[in-house]
PDB file of N, CA, C and O in Angstrom:
ATOM      1  N   MET A   1      45.800 -97.784  22.470  1.00  0.00           N
ATOM      2  CA  MET A   1      46.299 -96.577  21.843  1.00  0.00           C
ATOM      3  C   MET A   1      45.408 -95.413  22.301  1.00  0.00           C
ATOM      4  O   MET A   1      44.190 -95.477  22.244  1.00  0.00           O
ATOM      5  N   ASP A   2      46.023 -94.382  22.715  1.00  0.00           N
ATOM      6  CA  ASP A   2      45.203 -93.238  23.142  1.00  0.00           C
ATOM      7  C   ASP A   2      44.705 -92.466  21.919  1.00  0.00           C
ATOM      8  O   ASP A   2      45.184 -92.634  20.806  1.00  0.00           O
ATOM      9  N   ILE A   3      43.739 -91.628  22.138  1.00  0.00           N
ATOM     10  CA  ILE A   3      43.056 -90.924  21.051  1.00  0.00           C
ATOM     11  C   ILE A   3      44.005 -90.048  20.240  1.00  0.00           C
ATOM     12  O   ILE A   3      43.887 -89.962  19.022  1.00  0.00           O
ATOM     13  N   LEU A   4      44.966 -89.390  20.882  1.00  0.00           N
ATOM     14  CA  LEU A   4      45.899 -88.519  20.174  1.00  0.00           C
ATOM     15  C   LEU A   4      46.758 -89.325  19.206  1.00  0.00           C
ATOM     16  O   LEU A   4      46.944 -88.920  18.044  1.00  0.00           O
ATOM     17  N   ASN A   5      47.258 -90.462  19.653  1.00  0.00           N
ATOM     18  CA  ASN A   5      48.057 -91.304  18.768  1.00  0.00           C
ATOM     19  C   ASN A   5      47.220 -91.846  17.618  1.00  0.00           C
ATOM     20  O   ASN A   5      47.707 -91.960  16.485  1.00  0.00           O
ATOM     21  N   GLU A   6      45.982 -92.171  17.898  1.00  0.00           N
ATOM     22  CA  GLU A   6      45.100 -92.666  16.841  1.00  0.00           C
ATOM     23  C   GLU A   6      44.851 -91.574  15.798  1.00  0.00           C
ATOM     24  O   GLU A   6      44.888 -91.837  14.593  1.00  0.00           O
ATOM     25  N   LEU A   7      44.641 -90.361  16.246  1.00  0.00           N
ATOM     26  CA  LEU A   7      44.439 -89.248  15.319  1.00  0.00           C
ATOM     27  C   LEU A   7      45.694 -88.965  14.497  1.00  0.00           C
ATOM     28  O   LEU A   7      45.613 -88.679  13.303  1.00  0.00           O
ATOM     29  N   LYS A   8      46.849 -89.050  15.123  1.00  0.00           N
ATOM     30  CA  LYS A   8      48.110 -88.857  14.402  1.00  0.00           C
ATOM     31  C   LYS A   8      48.295 -89.936  13.341  1.00  0.00           C
ATOM     32  O   LYS A   8      48.772 -89.659  12.239  1.00  0.00           O
ATOM     33  N   SER A   9      47.910 -91.155  13.667  1.00  0.00           N
ATOM     34  CA  SER A   9      47.995 -92.251  12.704  1.00  0.00           C
ATOM     35  C   SER A   9      47.066 -92.015  11.520  1.00  0.00           C
ATOM     36  O   SER A   9      47.435 -92.230  10.359  1.00  0.00           O
ATOM     37  N   ILE A  10      45.857 -91.555  11.808  1.00  0.00           N
ATOM     38  CA  ILE A  10      44.897 -91.248  10.744  1.00  0.00           C
ATOM     39  C   ILE A  10      45.428 -90.119   9.862  1.00  0.00           C
ATOM     40  O   ILE A  10      45.347 -90.187   8.621  1.00  0.00           O
ATOM     41  N   GLU A  11      45.990 -89.098  10.496  1.00  0.00           N
ATOM     42  CA  GLU A  11      46.561 -87.982   9.725  1.00  0.00           C
ATOM     43  C   GLU A  11      47.683 -88.475   8.818  1.00  0.00           C
ATOM     44  O   GLU A  11      47.746 -88.122   7.629  1.00  0.00           O
ATOM     45  N   HIS A  12      48.553 -89.294   9.351  1.00  0.00           N
ATOM     46  CA  HIS A  12      49.671 -89.842   8.572  1.00  0.00           C
ATOM     47  C   HIS A  12      49.153 -90.628   7.374  1.00  0.00           C
ATOM     48  O   HIS A  12      49.632 -90.462   6.249  1.00  0.00           O
ATOM     49  N   ASP A  13      48.166 -91.479   7.602  1.00  0.00           N
ATOM     50  CA  ASP A  13      47.579 -92.274   6.521  1.00  0.00           C
ATOM     51  C   ASP A  13      46.915 -91.385   5.467  1.00  0.00           C
ATOM     52  O   ASP A  13      47.016 -91.645   4.269  1.00  0.00           O
ATOM     53  N   ALA A  14      46.226 -90.337   5.907  1.00  0.00           N
ATOM     54  CA  ALA A  14      45.557 -89.420   4.984  1.00  0.00           C
ATOM     55  C   ALA A  14      46.573 -88.664   4.126  1.00  0.00           C
ATOM     56  O   ALA A  14      46.368 -88.475   2.923  1.00  0.00           O
ATOM     57  N   ILE A  15      47.664 -88.255   4.719  1.00  0.00           N
ATOM     58  CA  ILE A  15      48.720 -87.562   3.977  1.00  0.00           C
ATOM     59  C   ILE A  15      49.336 -88.495   2.941  1.00  0.00           C
ATOM     60  O   ILE A  15      49.553 -88.112   1.790  1.00  0.00           O
ATOM     61  N   ALA A  16      49.595 -89.741   3.334  1.00  0.00           N
ATOM     62  CA  ALA A  16      50.165 -90.718   2.401  1.00  0.00           C
ATOM     63  C   ALA A  16      49.193 -91.011   1.259  1.00  0.00           C
ATOM     64  O   ALA A  16      49.598 -91.109   0.090  1.00  0.00           O
ATOM     65  N   LEU A  17      47.917 -91.134   1.565  1.00  0.00           N
ATOM     66  CA  LEU A  17      46.913 -91.381   0.534  1.00  0.00           C
ATOM     67  C   LEU A  17      46.831 -90.202  -0.430  1.00  0.00           C
ATOM     68  O   LEU A  17      46.766 -90.389  -1.652  1.00  0.00           O
ATOM     69  N   GLY A  18      46.857 -89.002   0.080  1.00  0.00           N
ATOM     70  CA  GLY A  18      46.838 -87.813  -0.769  1.00  0.00           C
ATOM     71  C   GLY A  18      48.027 -87.780  -1.719  1.00  0.00           C
ATOM     72  O   GLY A  18      47.883 -87.464  -2.898  1.00  0.00           O
ATOM     73  N   ALA A  19      49.202 -88.113  -1.218  1.00  0.00           N
ATOM     74  CA  ALA A  19      50.399 -88.139  -2.062  1.00  0.00           C
ATOM     75  C   ALA A  19      50.271 -89.191  -3.152  1.00  0.00           C
ATOM     76  O   ALA A  19      50.639 -88.949  -4.307  1.00  0.00           O
ATOM     77  N   ALA A  20      49.738 -90.359  -2.796  1.00  0.00           N
ATOM     78  CA  ALA A  20      49.560 -91.432  -3.779  1.00  0.00           C
ATOM     79  C   ALA A  20      48.573 -91.012  -4.869  1.00  0.00           C
ATOM     80  O   ALA A  20      48.808 -91.254  -6.058  1.00  0.00           O
ATOM     81  N   ILE A  21      47.494 -90.380  -4.474  1.00  0.00           N
ATOM     82  CA  ILE A  21      46.486 -89.930  -5.453  1.00  0.00           C
ATOM     83  C   ILE A  21      47.068 -88.857  -6.369  1.00  0.00           C
ATOM     84  O   ILE A  21      46.839 -88.877  -7.584  1.00  0.00           O
ATOM     85  N   ARG A  22      47.831 -87.927  -5.811  1.00  0.00           N
ATOM     86  CA  ARG A  22      48.459 -86.888  -6.648  1.00  0.00           C
ATOM     87  C   ARG A  22      49.441 -87.523  -7.634  1.00  0.00           C
ATOM     88  O   ARG A  22      49.490 -87.127  -8.804  1.00  0.00           O
ATOM     89  N   ASN A  23      50.184 -88.513  -7.196  1.00  0.00           N
ATOM     90  CA  ASN A  23      51.125 -89.194  -8.085  1.00  0.00           C
ATOM     91  C   ASN A  23      50.382 -89.926  -9.202  1.00  0.00           C
ATOM     92  O   ASN A  23      50.775 -89.844 -10.369  1.00  0.00           O
ATOM     93  N   GLU A  24      49.314 -90.636  -8.862  1.00  0.00           N
ATOM     94  CA  GLU A  24      48.535 -91.333  -9.879  1.00  0.00           C
ATOM     95  C   GLU A  24      47.975 -90.350 -10.901  1.00  0.00           C
ATOM     96  O   GLU A  24      48.002 -90.610 -12.105  1.00  0.00           O
ATOM     97  N   GLY A  25      47.484 -89.214 -10.437  1.00  0.00           N
ATOM     98  CA  GLY A  25      46.965 -88.199 -11.347  1.00  0.00           C
ATOM     99  C   GLY A  25      48.033 -87.675 -12.283  1.00  0.00           C
ATOM    100  O   GLY A  25      47.801 -87.502 -13.484  1.00  0.00           O
ATOM    101  N   LYS A  26      49.214 -87.436 -11.744  1.00  0.00           N
ATOM    102  CA  LYS A  26      50.341 -86.945 -12.549  1.00  0.00           C
ATOM    103  C   LYS A  26      50.715 -87.964 -13.617  1.00  0.00           C
ATOM    104  O   LYS A  26      50.885 -87.619 -14.795  1.00  0.00           O
ATOM    105  N   VAL A  27      50.833 -89.220 -13.233  1.00  0.00           N
ATOM    106  CA  VAL A  27      51.194 -90.280 -14.179  1.00  0.00           C
ATOM    107  C   VAL A  27      50.130 -90.397 -15.266  1.00  0.00           C
ATOM    108  O   VAL A  27      50.450 -90.492 -16.459  1.00  0.00           O
ATOM    109  N   CYS A  28      48.863 -90.366 -14.878  1.00  0.00           N
ATOM    110  CA  CYS A  28      47.771 -90.481 -15.860  1.00  0.00           C
ATOM    111  C   CYS A  28      47.761 -89.298 -16.819  1.00  0.00           C
ATOM    112  O   CYS A  28      47.542 -89.472 -18.028  1.00  0.00           O
ATOM    113  N   ARG A  29      48.003 -88.095 -16.314  1.00  0.00           N
ATOM    114  CA  ARG A  29      48.044 -86.914 -17.199  1.00  0.00           C
ATOM    115  C   ARG A  29      49.199 -87.015 -18.189  1.00  0.00           C
ATOM    116  O   ARG A  29      49.037 -86.687 -19.372  1.00  0.00           O
ATOM    117  N   GLU A  30      50.362 -87.456 -17.711  1.00  0.00           N
ATOM    118  CA  GLU A  30      51.521 -87.592 -18.596  1.00  0.00           C
ATOM    119  C   GLU A  30      51.267 -88.645 -19.668  1.00  0.00           C
ATOM    120  O   GLU A  30      51.619 -88.444 -20.838  1.00  0.00           O
ATOM    121  N   GLU A  31      50.647 -89.749 -19.273  1.00  0.00           N
ATOM    122  CA  GLU A  31      50.346 -90.808 -20.247  1.00  0.00           C
ATOM    123  C   GLU A  31      49.367 -90.295 -21.286  1.00  0.00           C
ATOM    124  O   GLU A  31      49.573 -90.493 -22.489  1.00  0.00           O
ATOM    125  N   LEU A  32      48.309 -89.631 -20.857  1.00  0.00           N
ATOM    126  CA  LEU A  32      47.303 -89.113 -21.783  1.00  0.00           C
ATOM    127  C   LEU A  32      47.921 -88.115 -22.753  1.00  0.00           C
ATOM    128  O   LEU A  32      47.652 -88.155 -23.959  1.00  0.00           O
ATOM    129  N   GLU A  33      48.755 -87.237 -22.244  1.00  0.00           N
ATOM    130  CA  GLU A  33      49.411 -86.243 -23.100  1.00  0.00           C
ATOM    131  C   GLU A  33      50.205 -86.936 -24.210  1.00  0.00           C
ATOM    132  O   GLU A  33      50.108 -86.560 -25.386  1.00  0.00           O
ATOM    133  N   GLU A  34      50.993 -87.945 -23.845  1.00  0.00           N
ATOM    134  CA  GLU A  34      51.794 -88.636 -24.854  1.00  0.00           C
ATOM    135  C   GLU A  34      50.916 -89.429 -25.818  1.00  0.00           C
ATOM    136  O   GLU A  34      51.143 -89.424 -27.030  1.00  0.00           O
ATOM    137  N   ARG A  35      49.897 -90.102 -25.289  1.00  0.00           N
ATOM    138  CA  ARG A  35      49.002 -90.899 -26.139  1.00  0.00           C
ATOM    139  C   ARG A  35      48.314 -90.019 -27.169  1.00  0.00           C
ATOM    140  O   ARG A  35      48.216 -90.376 -28.346  1.00  0.00           O
ATOM    141  N   LEU A  36      47.843 -88.851 -26.745  1.00  0.00           N
ATOM    142  CA  LEU A  36      47.198 -87.922 -27.680  1.00  0.00           C
ATOM    143  C   LEU A  36      48.201 -87.368 -28.687  1.00  0.00           C
ATOM    144  O   LEU A  36      47.893 -87.231 -29.875  1.00  0.00           O
ATOM    145  N   ARG A  37      49.409 -87.059 -28.206  1.00  0.00           N
ATOM    146  CA  ARG A  37      50.452 -86.544 -29.098  1.00  0.00           C
ATOM    147  C   ARG A  37      50.781 -87.562 -30.183  1.00  0.00           C
ATOM    148  O   ARG A  37      50.996 -87.212 -31.348  1.00  0.00           O
ATOM    149  N   LEU A  38      50.779 -88.853 -29.800  1.00  0.00           N
ATOM    150  CA  LEU A  38      51.078 -89.923 -30.754  1.00  0.00           C
ATOM    151  C   LEU A  38      49.867 -90.291 -31.600  1.00  0.00           C
ATOM    152  O   LEU A  38      50.003 -91.041 -32.574  1.00  0.00           O
ATOM    153  N   GLY A  39      48.702 -89.806 -31.227  1.00  0.00           N
ATOM    154  CA  GLY A  39      47.489 -90.099 -31.979  1.00  0.00           C
ATOM    155  C   GLY A  39      47.020 -91.541 -31.849  1.00  0.00           C
ATOM    156  O   GLY A  39      46.392 -92.078 -32.760  1.00  0.00           O
ATOM    157  N   LEU A  40      47.300 -92.146 -30.704  1.00  0.00           N
ATOM    158  CA  LEU A  40      46.934 -93.555 -30.521  1.00  0.00           C
ATOM    159  C   LEU A  40      45.452 -93.689 -30.208  1.00  0.00           C
ATOM    160  O   LEU A  40      44.885 -92.893 -29.452  1.00  0.00           O
ATOM    161  N   THR A  41      44.851 -94.710 -30.769  1.00  0.00           N
ATOM    162  CA  THR A  41      43.451 -95.024 -30.491  1.00  0.00           C
ATOM    163  C   THR A  41      43.296 -96.535 -30.411  1.00  0.00           C
ATOM    164  O   THR A  41      44.204 -97.286 -30.778  1.00  0.00           O
ATOM    165  N   GLY A  42      42.138 -96.972 -29.943  1.00  0.00           N
ATOM    166  CA  GLY A  42      41.812 -98.400 -29.908  1.00  0.00           C
ATOM    167  C   GLY A  42      42.799 -99.214 -29.103  1.00  0.00           C
ATOM    168  O   GLY A  42      43.262 -98.804 -28.031  1.00  0.00           O
ATOM    169  N   LYS A  43      43.135-100.374 -29.651  1.00  0.00           N
ATOM    170  CA  LYS A  43      44.020-101.319 -28.960  1.00  0.00           C
ATOM    171  C   LYS A  43      45.397-100.712 -28.675  1.00  0.00           C
ATOM    172  O   LYS A  43      45.971-100.934 -27.613  1.00  0.00           O
ATOM    173  N   ALA A  44      45.912 -99.937 -29.615  1.00  0.00           N
ATOM    174  CA  ALA A  44      47.226 -99.305 -29.416  1.00  0.00           C
ATOM    175  C   ALA A  44      47.195 -98.350 -28.226  1.00  0.00           C
ATOM    176  O   ALA A  44      48.156 -98.275 -27.455  1.00  0.00           O
ATOM    177  N   ALA A  45      46.090 -97.630 -28.055  1.00  0.00           N
ATOM    178  CA  ALA A  45      45.961 -96.705 -26.927  1.00  0.00           C
ATOM    179  C   ALA A  45      45.922 -97.470 -25.606  1.00  0.00           C
ATOM    180  O   ALA A  45      46.553 -97.063 -24.625  1.00  0.00           O
ATOM    181  N   ILE A  46      45.196 -98.575 -25.587  1.00  0.00           N
ATOM    182  CA  ILE A  46      45.105 -99.396 -24.373  1.00  0.00           C
ATOM    183  C   ILE A  46      46.458 -99.983 -24.026  1.00  0.00           C
ATOM    184  O   ILE A  46      46.887 -99.976 -22.864  1.00  0.00           O
ATOM    185  N   GLU A  47      47.162-100.493 -25.033  1.00  0.00           N
ATOM    186  CA  GLU A  47      48.496-101.069 -24.794  1.00  0.00           C
ATOM    187  C   GLU A  47      49.449-100.006 -24.263  1.00  0.00           C
ATOM    188  O   GLU A  47      50.246-100.267 -23.353  1.00  0.00           O
ATOM    189  N   HIS A  48      49.397 -98.813 -24.825  1.00  0.00           N
ATOM    190  CA  HIS A  48      50.247 -97.712 -24.370  1.00  0.00           C
ATOM    191  C   HIS A  48      49.940 -97.375 -22.922  1.00  0.00           C
ATOM    192  O   HIS A  48      50.844 -97.245 -22.090  1.00  0.00           O
ATOM    193  N   TYR A  49      48.659 -97.226 -22.614  1.00  0.00           N
ATOM    194  CA  TYR A  49      48.224 -96.898 -21.258  1.00  0.00           C
ATOM    195  C   TYR A  49      48.703 -97.964 -20.262  1.00  0.00           C
ATOM    196  O   TYR A  49      49.297 -97.641 -19.229  1.00  0.00           O
ATOM    197  N   ASN A  50      48.445 -99.231 -20.580  1.00  0.00           N
ATOM    198  CA  ASN A  50      48.821-100.308 -19.663  1.00  0.00           C
ATOM    199  C   ASN A  50      50.330-100.377 -19.457  1.00  0.00           C
ATOM    200  O   ASN A  50      50.801-100.557 -18.329  1.00  0.00           O
ATOM    201  N   ALA A  51      51.095-100.219 -20.529  1.00  0.00           N
ATOM    202  CA  ALA A  51      52.560-100.251 -20.409  1.00  0.00           C
ATOM    203  C   ALA A  51      53.035 -99.099 -19.532  1.00  0.00           C
ATOM    204  O   ALA A  51      53.928 -99.266 -18.688  1.00  0.00           O
ATOM    205  N   TRP A  52      52.434 -97.932 -19.697  1.00  0.00           N
ATOM    206  CA  TRP A  52      52.801 -96.753 -18.903  1.00  0.00           C
ATOM    207  C   TRP A  52      52.520 -97.003 -17.426  1.00  0.00           C
ATOM    208  O   TRP A  52      53.335 -96.687 -16.564  1.00  0.00           O
ATOM    209  N   MET A  53      51.345 -97.574 -17.137  1.00  0.00           N
ATOM    210  CA  MET A  53      50.992 -97.845 -15.745  1.00  0.00           C
ATOM    211  C   MET A  53      51.937 -98.877 -15.132  1.00  0.00           C
ATOM    212  O   MET A  53      52.373 -98.727 -13.985  1.00  0.00           O
ATOM    213  N   LEU A  54      52.274 -99.920 -15.886  1.00  0.00           N
ATOM    214  CA  LEU A  54      53.217-100.932 -15.391  1.00  0.00           C
ATOM    215  C   LEU A  54      54.569-100.312 -15.067  1.00  0.00           C
ATOM    216  O   LEU A  54      55.155-100.596 -14.021  1.00  0.00           O
ATOM    217  N   ARG A  55      55.071 -99.473 -15.971  1.00  0.00           N
ATOM    218  CA  ARG A  55      56.376 -98.839 -15.752  1.00  0.00           C
ATOM    219  C   ARG A  55      56.384 -97.965 -14.506  1.00  0.00           C
ATOM    220  O   ARG A  55      57.435 -97.748 -13.908  1.00  0.00           O
ATOM    221  N   ASN A  56      55.231 -97.461 -14.139  1.00  0.00           N
ATOM    222  CA  ASN A  56      55.152 -96.571 -12.983  1.00  0.00           C
ATOM    223  C   ASN A  56      54.626 -97.260 -11.731  1.00  0.00           C
ATOM    224  O   ASN A  56      54.284 -96.603 -10.745  1.00  0.00           O
ATOM    225  N   GLY A  57      54.531 -98.583 -11.764  1.00  0.00           N
ATOM    226  CA  GLY A  57      54.117 -99.337 -10.586  1.00  0.00           C
ATOM    227  C   GLY A  57      52.652 -99.171 -10.225  1.00  0.00           C
ATOM    228  O   GLY A  57      52.276 -99.353  -9.069  1.00  0.00           O
ATOM    229  N   LEU A  58      51.823 -98.827 -11.204  1.00  0.00           N
ATOM    230  CA  LEU A  58      50.401 -98.611 -10.949  1.00  0.00           C
ATOM    231  C   LEU A  58      49.578 -99.751 -11.572  1.00  0.00           C
ATOM    232  O   LEU A  58      48.617 -99.520 -12.308  1.00  0.00           O
ATOM    233  N   ASN A  59      49.947-100.963 -11.249  1.00  0.00           N
ATOM    234  CA  ASN A  59      49.306-102.147 -11.822  1.00  0.00           C
ATOM    235  C   ASN A  59      47.806-102.159 -11.576  1.00  0.00           C
ATOM    236  O   ASN A  59      47.057-102.699 -12.380  1.00  0.00           O
ATOM    237  N   HIS A  60      47.358-101.561 -10.479  1.00  0.00           N
ATOM    238  CA  HIS A  60      45.936-101.564 -10.146  1.00  0.00           C
ATOM    239  C   HIS A  60      45.121-100.677 -11.097  1.00  0.00           C
ATOM    240  O   HIS A  60      43.890-100.726 -11.083  1.00  0.00           O
ATOM    241  N   LEU A  61      45.781 -99.899 -11.942  1.00  0.00           N
ATOM    242  CA  LEU A  61      45.076 -99.040 -12.900  1.00  0.00           C
ATOM    243  C   LEU A  61      45.017 -99.635 -14.311  1.00  0.00           C
ATOM    244  O   LEU A  61      44.431 -99.035 -15.211  1.00  0.00           O
ATOM    245  N   ILE A  62      45.625-100.791 -14.482  1.00  0.00           N
ATOM    246  CA  ILE A  62      45.619-101.442 -15.803  1.00  0.00           C
ATOM    247  C   ILE A  62      44.197-101.833 -16.173  1.00  0.00           C
ATOM    248  O   ILE A  62      43.410-102.247 -15.348  1.00  0.00           O
ATOM    249  N   VAL A  63      43.893-101.658 -17.470  1.00  0.00           N
ATOM    250  CA  VAL A  63      42.571-102.021 -17.983  1.00  0.00           C
ATOM    251  C   VAL A  63      42.689-103.225 -18.901  1.00  0.00           C
ATOM    252  O   VAL A  63      43.741-103.468 -19.502  1.00  0.00           O
ATOM    253  N   GLU A  64      41.602-103.977 -19.006  1.00  0.00           N
ATOM    254  CA  GLU A  64      41.598-105.126 -19.900  1.00  0.00           C
ATOM    255  C   GLU A  64      41.489-104.662 -21.340  1.00  0.00           C
ATOM    256  O   GLU A  64      40.818-103.686 -21.631  1.00  0.00           O
ATOM    257  N   GLU A  65      42.155-105.403 -22.193  1.00  0.00           N
ATOM    258  CA  GLU A  65      42.088-105.087 -23.622  1.00  0.00           C
ATOM    259  C   GLU A  65      40.897-105.723 -24.148  1.00  0.00           C
ATOM    260  O   GLU A  65      40.214-105.882 -24.847  1.00  0.00           O
TER     261      GLU A  65
END
């Protein structure tokens, strides 16, 4: 692979990573907003958070209860 193609590949990967991080941030902010609005704490807050992450395909962000 020549250097230009390698750089284009890196750029593509960086753009995709940035989009994924922005999406994760958006999902986390929305979950936090609802959790605070509902006044959830303790185990209920963890269950809410984990369910929200599962629904949004962010299994890697789930925390242990």
